[in-house]
PDB file of C-alpha atoms and ligand atoms in Angstrom:
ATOM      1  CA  UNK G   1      75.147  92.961 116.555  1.00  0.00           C
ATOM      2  CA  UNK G   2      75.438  89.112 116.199  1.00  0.00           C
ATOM      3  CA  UNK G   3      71.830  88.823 115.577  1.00  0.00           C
ATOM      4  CA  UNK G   4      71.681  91.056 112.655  1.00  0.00           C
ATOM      5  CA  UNK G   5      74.534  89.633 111.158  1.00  0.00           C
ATOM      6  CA  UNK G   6      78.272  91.107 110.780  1.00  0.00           C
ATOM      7  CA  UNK G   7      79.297  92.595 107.514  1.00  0.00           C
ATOM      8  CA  UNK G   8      82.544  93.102 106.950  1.00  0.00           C
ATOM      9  CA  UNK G   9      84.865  95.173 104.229  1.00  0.00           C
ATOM     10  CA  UNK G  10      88.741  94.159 104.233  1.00  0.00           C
ATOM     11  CA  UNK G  11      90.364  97.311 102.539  1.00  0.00           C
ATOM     12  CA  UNK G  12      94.191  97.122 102.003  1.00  0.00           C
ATOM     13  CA  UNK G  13      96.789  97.353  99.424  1.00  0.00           C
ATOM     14  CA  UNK G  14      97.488  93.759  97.391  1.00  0.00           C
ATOM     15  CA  UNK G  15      99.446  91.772  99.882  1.00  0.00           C
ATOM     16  CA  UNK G  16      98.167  93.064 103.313  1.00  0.00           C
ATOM     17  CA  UNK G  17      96.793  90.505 104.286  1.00  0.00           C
ATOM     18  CA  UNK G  18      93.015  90.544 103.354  1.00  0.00           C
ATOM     19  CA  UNK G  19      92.316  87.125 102.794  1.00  0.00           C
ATOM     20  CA  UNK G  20      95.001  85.626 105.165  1.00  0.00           C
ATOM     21  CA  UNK G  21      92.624  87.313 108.182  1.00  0.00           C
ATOM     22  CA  UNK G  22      89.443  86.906 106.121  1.00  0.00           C
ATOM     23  CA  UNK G  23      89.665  83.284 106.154  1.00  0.00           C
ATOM     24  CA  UNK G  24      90.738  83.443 109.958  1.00  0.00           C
ATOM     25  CA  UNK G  25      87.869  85.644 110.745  1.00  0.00           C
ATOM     26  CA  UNK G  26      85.081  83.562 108.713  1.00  0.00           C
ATOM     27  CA  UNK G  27      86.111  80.135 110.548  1.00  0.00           C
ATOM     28  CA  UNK G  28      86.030  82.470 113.929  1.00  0.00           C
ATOM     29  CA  UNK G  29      82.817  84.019 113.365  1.00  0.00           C
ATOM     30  CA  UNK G  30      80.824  81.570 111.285  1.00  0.00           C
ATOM     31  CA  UNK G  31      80.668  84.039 108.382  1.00  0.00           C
ATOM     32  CA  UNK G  32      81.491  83.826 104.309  1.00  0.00           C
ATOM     33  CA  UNK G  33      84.009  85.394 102.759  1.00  0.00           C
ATOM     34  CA  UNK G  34      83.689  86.713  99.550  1.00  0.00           C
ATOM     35  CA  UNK G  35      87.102  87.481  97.471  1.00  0.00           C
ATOM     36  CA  UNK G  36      86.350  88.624  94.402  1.00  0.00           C
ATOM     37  CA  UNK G  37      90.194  87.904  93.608  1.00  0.00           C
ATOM     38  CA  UNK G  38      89.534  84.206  93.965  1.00  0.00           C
ATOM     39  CA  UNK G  39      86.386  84.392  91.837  1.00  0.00           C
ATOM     40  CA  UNK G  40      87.492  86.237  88.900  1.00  0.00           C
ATOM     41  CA  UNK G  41      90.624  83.166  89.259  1.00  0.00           C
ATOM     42  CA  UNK G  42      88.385  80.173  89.218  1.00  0.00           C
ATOM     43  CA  UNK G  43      86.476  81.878  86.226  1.00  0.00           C
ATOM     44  CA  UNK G  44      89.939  82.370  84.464  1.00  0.00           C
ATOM     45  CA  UNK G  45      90.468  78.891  85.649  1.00  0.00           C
ATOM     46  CA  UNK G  46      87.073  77.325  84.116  1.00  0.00           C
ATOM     47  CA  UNK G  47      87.148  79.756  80.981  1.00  0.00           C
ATOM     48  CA  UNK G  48      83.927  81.101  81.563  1.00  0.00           C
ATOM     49  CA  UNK G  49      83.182  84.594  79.534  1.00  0.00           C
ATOM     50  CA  UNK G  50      83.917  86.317  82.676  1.00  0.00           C
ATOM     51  CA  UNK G  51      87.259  84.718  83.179  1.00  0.00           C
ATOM     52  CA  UNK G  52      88.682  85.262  79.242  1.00  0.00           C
ATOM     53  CA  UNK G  53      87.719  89.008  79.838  1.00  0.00           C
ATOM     54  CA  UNK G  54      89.098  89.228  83.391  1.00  0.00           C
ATOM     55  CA  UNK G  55      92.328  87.484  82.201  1.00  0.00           C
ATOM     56  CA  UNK G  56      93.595  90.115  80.616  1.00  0.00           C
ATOM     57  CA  UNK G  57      93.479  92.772  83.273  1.00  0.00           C
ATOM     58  CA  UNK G  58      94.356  90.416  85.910  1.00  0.00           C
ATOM     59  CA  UNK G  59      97.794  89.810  83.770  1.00  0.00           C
ATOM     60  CA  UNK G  60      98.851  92.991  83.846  1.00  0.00           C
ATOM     61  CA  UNK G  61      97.808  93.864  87.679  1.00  0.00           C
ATOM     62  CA  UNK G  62      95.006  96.279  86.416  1.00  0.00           C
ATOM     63  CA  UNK G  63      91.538  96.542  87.435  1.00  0.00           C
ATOM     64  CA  UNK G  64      88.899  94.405  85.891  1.00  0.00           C
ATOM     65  CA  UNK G  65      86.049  96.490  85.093  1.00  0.00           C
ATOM     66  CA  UNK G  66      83.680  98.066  87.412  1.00  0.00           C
ATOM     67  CA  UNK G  67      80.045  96.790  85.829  1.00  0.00           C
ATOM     68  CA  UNK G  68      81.406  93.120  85.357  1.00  0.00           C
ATOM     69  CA  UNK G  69      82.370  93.074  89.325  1.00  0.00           C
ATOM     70  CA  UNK G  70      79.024  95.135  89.895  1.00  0.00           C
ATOM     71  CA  UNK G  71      76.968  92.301  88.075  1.00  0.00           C
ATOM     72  CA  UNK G  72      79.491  89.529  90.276  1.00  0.00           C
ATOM     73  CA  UNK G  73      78.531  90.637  93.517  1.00  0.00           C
ATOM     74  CA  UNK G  74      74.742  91.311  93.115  1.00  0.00           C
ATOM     75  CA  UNK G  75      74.094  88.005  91.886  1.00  0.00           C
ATOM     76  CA  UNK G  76      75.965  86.851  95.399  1.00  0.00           C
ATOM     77  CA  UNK G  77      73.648  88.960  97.570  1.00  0.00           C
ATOM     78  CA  UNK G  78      70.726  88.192  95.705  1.00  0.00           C
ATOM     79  CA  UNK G  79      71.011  84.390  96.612  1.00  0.00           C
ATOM     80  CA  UNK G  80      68.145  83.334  98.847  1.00  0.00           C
ATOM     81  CA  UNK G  81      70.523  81.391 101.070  1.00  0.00           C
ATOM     82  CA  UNK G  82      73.179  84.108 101.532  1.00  0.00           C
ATOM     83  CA  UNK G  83      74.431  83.618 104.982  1.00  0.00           C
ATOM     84  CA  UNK G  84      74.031  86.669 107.743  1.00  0.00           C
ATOM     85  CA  UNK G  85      77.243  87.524 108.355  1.00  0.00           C
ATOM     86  CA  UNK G  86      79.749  88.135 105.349  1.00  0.00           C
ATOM     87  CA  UNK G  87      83.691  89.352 104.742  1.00  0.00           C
ATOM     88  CA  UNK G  88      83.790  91.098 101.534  1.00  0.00           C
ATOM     89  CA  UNK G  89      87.547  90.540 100.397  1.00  0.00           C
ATOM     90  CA  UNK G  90      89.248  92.793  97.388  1.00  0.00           C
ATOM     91  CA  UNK G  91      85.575  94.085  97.036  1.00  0.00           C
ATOM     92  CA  UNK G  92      84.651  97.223  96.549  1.00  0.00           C
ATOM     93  CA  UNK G  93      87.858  98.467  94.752  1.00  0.00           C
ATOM     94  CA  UNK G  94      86.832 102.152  93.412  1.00  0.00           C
ATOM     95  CA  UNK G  95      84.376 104.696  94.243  1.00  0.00           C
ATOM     96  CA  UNK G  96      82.137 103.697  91.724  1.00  0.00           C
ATOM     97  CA  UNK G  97      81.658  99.949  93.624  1.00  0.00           C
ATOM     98  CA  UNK G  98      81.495 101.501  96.768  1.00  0.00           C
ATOM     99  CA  UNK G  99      78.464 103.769  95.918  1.00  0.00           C
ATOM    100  CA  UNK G 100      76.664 100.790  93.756  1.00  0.00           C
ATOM    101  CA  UNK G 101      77.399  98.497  97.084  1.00  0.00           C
ATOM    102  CA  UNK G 102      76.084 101.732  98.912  1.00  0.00           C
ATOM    103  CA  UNK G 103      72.699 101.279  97.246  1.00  0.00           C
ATOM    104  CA  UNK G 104      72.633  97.642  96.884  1.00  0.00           C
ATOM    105  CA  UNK G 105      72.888  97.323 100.330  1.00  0.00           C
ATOM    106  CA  UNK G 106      70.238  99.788 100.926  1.00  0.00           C
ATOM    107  CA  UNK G 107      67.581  98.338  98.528  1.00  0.00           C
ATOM    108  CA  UNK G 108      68.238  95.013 100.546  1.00  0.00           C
ATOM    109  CA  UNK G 109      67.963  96.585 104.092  1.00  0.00           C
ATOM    110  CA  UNK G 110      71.763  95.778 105.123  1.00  0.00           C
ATOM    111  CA  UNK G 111      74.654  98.122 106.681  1.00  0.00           C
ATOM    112  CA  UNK G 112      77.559  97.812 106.655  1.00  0.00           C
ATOM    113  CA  UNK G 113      79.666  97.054 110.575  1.00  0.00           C
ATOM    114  CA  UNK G 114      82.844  98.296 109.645  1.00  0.00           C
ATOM    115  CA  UNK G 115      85.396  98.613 106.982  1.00  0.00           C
ATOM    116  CA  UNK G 116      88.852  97.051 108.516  1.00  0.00           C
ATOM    117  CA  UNK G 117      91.653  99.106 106.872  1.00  0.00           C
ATOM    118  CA  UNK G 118      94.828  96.472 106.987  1.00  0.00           C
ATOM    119  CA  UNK G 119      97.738  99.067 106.707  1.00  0.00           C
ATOM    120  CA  UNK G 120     101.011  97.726 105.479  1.00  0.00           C
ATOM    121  CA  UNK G 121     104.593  99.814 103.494  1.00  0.00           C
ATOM    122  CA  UNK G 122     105.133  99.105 100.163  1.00  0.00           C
ATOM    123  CA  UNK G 123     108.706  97.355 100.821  1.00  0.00           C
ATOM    124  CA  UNK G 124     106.889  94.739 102.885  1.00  0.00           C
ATOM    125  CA  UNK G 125     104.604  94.492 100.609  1.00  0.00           C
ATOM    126  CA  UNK G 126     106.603  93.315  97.805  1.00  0.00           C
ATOM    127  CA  UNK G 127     108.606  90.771 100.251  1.00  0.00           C
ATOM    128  CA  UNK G 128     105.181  89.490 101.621  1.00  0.00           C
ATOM    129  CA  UNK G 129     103.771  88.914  97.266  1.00  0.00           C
ATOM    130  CA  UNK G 130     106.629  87.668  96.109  1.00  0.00           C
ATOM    131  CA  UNK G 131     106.913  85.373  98.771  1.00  0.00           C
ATOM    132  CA  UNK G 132     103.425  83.878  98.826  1.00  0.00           C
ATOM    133  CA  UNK G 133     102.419  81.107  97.710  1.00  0.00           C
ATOM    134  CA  UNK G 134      98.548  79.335  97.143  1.00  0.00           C
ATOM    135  CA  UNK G 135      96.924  75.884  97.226  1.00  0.00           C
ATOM    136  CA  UNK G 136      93.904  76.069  94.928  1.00  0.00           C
ATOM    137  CA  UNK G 137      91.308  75.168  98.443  1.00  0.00           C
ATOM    138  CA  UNK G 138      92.416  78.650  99.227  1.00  0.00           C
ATOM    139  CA  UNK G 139      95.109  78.322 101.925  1.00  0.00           C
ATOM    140  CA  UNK G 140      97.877  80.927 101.374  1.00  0.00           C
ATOM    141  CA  UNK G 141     101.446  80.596 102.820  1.00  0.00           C
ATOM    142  CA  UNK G 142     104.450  82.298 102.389  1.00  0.00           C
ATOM    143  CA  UNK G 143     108.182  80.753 102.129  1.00  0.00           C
ATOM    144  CA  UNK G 144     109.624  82.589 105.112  1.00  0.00           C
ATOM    145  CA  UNK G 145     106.385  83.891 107.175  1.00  0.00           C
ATOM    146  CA  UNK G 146     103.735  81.417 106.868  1.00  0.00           C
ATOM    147  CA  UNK G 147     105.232  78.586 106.069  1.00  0.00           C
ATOM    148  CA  UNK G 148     103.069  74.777 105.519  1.00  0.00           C
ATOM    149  CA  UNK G 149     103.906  72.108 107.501  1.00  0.00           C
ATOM    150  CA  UNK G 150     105.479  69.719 105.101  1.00  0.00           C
ATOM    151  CA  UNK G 151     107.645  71.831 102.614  1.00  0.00           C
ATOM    152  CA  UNK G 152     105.556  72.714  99.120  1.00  0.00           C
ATOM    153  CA  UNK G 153     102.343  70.994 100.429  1.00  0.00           C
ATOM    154  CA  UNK G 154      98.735  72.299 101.481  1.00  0.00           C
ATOM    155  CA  UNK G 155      98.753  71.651 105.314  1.00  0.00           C
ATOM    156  CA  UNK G 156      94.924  71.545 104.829  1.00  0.00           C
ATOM    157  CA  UNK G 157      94.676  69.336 101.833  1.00  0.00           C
ATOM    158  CA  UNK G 158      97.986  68.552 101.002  1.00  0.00           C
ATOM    159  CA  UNK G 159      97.934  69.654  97.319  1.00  0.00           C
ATOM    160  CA  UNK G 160     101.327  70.974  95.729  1.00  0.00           C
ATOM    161  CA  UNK G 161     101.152  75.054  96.450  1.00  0.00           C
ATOM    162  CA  UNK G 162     102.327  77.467  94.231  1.00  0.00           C
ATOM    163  CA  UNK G 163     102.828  80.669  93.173  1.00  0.00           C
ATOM    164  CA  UNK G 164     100.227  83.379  91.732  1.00  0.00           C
ATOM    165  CA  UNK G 165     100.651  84.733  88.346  1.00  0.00           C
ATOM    166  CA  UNK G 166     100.253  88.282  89.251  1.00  0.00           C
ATOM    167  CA  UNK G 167     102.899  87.455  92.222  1.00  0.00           C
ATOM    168  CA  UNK G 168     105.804  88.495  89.683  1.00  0.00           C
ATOM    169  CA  UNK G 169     107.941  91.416  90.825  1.00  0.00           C
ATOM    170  CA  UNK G 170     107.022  93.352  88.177  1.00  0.00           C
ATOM    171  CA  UNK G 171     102.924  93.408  88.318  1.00  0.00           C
ATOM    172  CA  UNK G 172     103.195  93.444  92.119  1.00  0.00           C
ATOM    173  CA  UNK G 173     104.653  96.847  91.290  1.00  0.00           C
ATOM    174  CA  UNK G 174     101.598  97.608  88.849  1.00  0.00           C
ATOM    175  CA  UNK G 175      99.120  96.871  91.584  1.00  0.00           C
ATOM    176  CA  UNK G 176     100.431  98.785  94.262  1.00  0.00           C
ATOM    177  CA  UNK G 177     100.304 101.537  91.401  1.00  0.00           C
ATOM    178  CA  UNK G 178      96.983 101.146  90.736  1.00  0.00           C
ATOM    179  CA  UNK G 179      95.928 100.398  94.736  1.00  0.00           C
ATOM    180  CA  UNK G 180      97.118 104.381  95.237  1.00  0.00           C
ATOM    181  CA  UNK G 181      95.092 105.430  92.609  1.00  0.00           C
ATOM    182  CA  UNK G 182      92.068 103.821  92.323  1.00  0.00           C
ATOM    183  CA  UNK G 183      91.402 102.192  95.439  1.00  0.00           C
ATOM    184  CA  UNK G 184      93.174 104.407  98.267  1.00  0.00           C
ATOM    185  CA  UNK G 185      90.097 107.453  97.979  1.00  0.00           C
ATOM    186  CA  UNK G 186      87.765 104.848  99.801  1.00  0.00           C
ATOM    187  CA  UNK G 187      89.464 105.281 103.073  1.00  0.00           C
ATOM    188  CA  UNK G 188      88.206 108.737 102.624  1.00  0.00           C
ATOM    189  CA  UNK G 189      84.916 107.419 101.260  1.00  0.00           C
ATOM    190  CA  UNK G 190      84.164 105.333 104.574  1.00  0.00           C
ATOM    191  CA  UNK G 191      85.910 107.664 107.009  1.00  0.00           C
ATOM    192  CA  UNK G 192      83.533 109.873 105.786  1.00  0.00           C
ATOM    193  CA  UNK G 193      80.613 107.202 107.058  1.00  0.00           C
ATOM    194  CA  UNK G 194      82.273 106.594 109.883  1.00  0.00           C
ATOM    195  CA  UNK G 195      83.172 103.532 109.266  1.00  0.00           C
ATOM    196  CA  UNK G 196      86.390 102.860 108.370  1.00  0.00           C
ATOM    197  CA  UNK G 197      89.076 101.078 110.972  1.00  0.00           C
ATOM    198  CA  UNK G 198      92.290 101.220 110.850  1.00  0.00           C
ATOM    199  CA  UNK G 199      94.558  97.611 112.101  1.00  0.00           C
ATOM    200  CA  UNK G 200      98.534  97.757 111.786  1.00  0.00           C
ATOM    201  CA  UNK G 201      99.071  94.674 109.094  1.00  0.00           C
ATOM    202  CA  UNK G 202     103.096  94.669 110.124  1.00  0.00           C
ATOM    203  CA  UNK G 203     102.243  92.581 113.269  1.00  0.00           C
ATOM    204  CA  UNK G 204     102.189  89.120 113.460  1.00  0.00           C
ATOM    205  CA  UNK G 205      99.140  87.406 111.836  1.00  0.00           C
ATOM    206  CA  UNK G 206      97.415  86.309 115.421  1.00  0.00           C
ATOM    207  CA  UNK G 207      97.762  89.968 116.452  1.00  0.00           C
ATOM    208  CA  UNK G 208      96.310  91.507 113.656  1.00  0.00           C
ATOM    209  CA  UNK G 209      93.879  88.704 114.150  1.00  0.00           C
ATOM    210  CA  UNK G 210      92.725  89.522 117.505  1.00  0.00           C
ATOM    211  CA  UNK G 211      92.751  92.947 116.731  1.00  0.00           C
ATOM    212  CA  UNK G 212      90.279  92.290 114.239  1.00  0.00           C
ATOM    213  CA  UNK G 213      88.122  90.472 116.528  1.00  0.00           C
ATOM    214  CA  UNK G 214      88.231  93.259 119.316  1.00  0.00           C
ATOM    215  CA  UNK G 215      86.874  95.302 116.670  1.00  0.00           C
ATOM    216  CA  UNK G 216      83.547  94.010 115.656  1.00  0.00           C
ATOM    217  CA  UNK G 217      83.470  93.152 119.522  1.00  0.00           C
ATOM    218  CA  UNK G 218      83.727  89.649 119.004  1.00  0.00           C
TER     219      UNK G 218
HETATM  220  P1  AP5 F 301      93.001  89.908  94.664  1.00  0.00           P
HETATM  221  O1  AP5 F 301      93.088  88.448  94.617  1.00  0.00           O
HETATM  222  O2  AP5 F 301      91.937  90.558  95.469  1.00  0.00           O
HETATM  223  O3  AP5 F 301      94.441  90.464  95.024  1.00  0.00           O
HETATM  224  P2  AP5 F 301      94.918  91.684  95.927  1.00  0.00           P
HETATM  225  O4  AP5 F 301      93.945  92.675  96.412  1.00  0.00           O
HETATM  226  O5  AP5 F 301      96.040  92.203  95.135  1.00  0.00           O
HETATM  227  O6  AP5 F 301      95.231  91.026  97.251  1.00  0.00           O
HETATM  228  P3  AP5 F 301      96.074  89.789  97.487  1.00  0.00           P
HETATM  229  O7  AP5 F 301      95.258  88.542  97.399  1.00  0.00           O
HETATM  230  O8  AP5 F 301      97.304  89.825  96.630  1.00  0.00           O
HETATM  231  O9  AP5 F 301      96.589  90.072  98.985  1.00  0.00           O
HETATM  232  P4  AP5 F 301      95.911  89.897 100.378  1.00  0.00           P
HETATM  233  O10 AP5 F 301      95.725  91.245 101.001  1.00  0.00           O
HETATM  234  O11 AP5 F 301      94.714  88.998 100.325  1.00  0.00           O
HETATM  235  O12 AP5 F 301      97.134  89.210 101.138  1.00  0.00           O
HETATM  236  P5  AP5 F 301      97.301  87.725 101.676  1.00  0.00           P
HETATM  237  O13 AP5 F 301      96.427  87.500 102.844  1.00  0.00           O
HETATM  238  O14 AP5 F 301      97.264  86.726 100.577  1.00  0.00           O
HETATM  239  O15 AP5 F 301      92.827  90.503  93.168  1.00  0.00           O
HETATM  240  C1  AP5 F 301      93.605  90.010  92.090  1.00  0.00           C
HETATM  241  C2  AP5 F 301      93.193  90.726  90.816  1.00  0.00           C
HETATM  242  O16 AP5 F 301      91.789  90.477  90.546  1.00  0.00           O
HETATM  243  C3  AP5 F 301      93.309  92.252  90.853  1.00  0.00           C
HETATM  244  O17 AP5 F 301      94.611  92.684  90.520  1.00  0.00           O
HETATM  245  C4  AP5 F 301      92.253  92.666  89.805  1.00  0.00           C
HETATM  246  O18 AP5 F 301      92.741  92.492  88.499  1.00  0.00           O
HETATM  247  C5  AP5 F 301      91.142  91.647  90.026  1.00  0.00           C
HETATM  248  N1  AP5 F 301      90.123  92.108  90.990  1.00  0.00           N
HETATM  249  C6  AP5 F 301      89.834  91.541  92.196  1.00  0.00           C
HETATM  250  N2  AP5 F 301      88.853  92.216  92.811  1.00  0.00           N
HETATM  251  C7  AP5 F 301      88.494  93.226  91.981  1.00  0.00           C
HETATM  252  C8  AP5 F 301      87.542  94.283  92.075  1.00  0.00           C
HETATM  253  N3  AP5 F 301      86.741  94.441  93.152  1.00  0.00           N
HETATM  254  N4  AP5 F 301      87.467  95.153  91.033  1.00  0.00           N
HETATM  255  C9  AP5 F 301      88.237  95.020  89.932  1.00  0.00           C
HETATM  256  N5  AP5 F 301      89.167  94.048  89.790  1.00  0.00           N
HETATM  257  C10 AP5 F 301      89.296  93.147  90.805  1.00  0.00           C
HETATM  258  O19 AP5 F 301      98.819  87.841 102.234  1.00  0.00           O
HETATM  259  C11 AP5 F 301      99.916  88.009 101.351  1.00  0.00           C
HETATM  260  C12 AP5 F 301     101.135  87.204 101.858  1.00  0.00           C
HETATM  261  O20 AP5 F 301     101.577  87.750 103.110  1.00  0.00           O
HETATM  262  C13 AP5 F 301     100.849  85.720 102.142  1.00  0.00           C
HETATM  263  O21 AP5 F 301     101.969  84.975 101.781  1.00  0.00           O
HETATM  264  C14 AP5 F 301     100.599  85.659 103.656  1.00  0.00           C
HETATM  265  O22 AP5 F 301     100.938  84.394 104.192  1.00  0.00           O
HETATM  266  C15 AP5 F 301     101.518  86.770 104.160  1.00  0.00           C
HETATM  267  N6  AP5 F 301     100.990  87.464 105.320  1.00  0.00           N
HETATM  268  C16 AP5 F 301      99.701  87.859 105.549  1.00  0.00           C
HETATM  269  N7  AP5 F 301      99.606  88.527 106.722  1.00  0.00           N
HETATM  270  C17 AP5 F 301     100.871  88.567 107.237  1.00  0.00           C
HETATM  271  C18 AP5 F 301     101.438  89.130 108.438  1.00  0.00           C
HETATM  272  N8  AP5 F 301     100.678  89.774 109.343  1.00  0.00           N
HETATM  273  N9  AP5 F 301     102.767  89.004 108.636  1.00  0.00           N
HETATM  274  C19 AP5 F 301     103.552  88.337 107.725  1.00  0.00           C
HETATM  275  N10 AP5 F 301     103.092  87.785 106.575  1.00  0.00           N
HETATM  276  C20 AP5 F 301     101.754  87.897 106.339  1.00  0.00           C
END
């Protein structure tokens, strides 16, 4: 497996803990992780055309559309240098990106290892987003869970952290929403492949962790 390279789907409601283990795994496994959350930010952040169109979705905890995302993730793959082994984090989202990603990855002679289902209730949810706060390097904490070393600052870089936009009680209530609808029928879609496993994201981060990592037999 490690020669052709581990690729990776995080599935999971907003919150679960995607790119908490993502970035874990990566470091673990020498892989890249690639959050389509964090790009759509940095292109809000550096008011590209992408980013002003994202924004507005993004404000309101609602999907940004499927053919801008499409066009985002086949320029990634279709860098020379792409790495082998690859976390795809938030991505795909609805069964129209999983059956482009289907195909892309076909055309470029890739499969897919597994698709990690991170499984966490709604009311934990909502503790876990509301909770969390960010450094812009990409560390995530959260004020009673995960907390940084020094209070308020990065223990990576040491920036100020802070919290998300979208983090608000209220569009943490539209995502979940529009997780149910739009993104739960994948776990169908990849069961279906045989692909999909399932990892209990209630435990404590190094469990879920390790469980990860027995996984893709790592
Ligand atoms: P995105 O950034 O992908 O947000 P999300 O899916 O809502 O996921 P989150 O980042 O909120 O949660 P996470 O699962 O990564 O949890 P985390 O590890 O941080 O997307 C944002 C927006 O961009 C979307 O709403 C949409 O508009 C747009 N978008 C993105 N991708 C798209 C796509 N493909 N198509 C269309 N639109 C797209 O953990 C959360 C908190 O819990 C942290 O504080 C953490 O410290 C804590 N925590 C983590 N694990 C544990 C644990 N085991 N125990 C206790 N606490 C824990």
């Amino acid at each position: 497996m490690k020669e052709k390279g581990i690729h990776l789907i995080f599935l999971g409601p907003p919150g679960g803990g995607k790119g908490t283990q993502a970035r874990m795994i990566m470091e673990k496994i020498n892989a890249i992780q690639i959050s389509t959350g964090d790009i759509l930010r940095q292109a809000v952040k550096d008011a590209t055309p992408l980013g002003k169109t994202a924004k507005s979705f993004m404000d309101k905890g609602e999907l940004v559309p499927d053919d801008l995302i499409i066009d985002l993730i086949k320029e990634k793959l279709s860098s020379p240098d792409f790495p082998s082994n690859w976390i795809m984090d938030g991505f795909p989202r609805t069964e129209k990106q999983a059956q482009y990603f289907d195909k892309l990855l076909k055309d470029i002679n890739l499969s897919l290892t597994a698709v990690i289902e991170i499984s966490v209730p709604d009311q934990i949810l909502i503790e876990r987003l509301t909770g969390r706060r960010v450094c812009k390097c990409g560390e995530t904490y959260h004020i009673i869970y995960n907390k940084p070393k020094v209070e308020g600052k990065c223990n990576k870089c040491g920036n100020e952290i802070y919290q998300r936009s979208d983090d608000s009680e209220k569009v943490v209530k539209d995502r979940l929403m529009v997780y149910y609808k739009q993104t739960v029928p994948l776990i169908d879609y990849y069961q279906k492949q045989g692909l999909l496993k399932k990892v209990d994201g209630t435990q404590d981060i190094n469990k879920v962790f390790n469980d990860i990592l027995s996984i893709i037999n790592y």
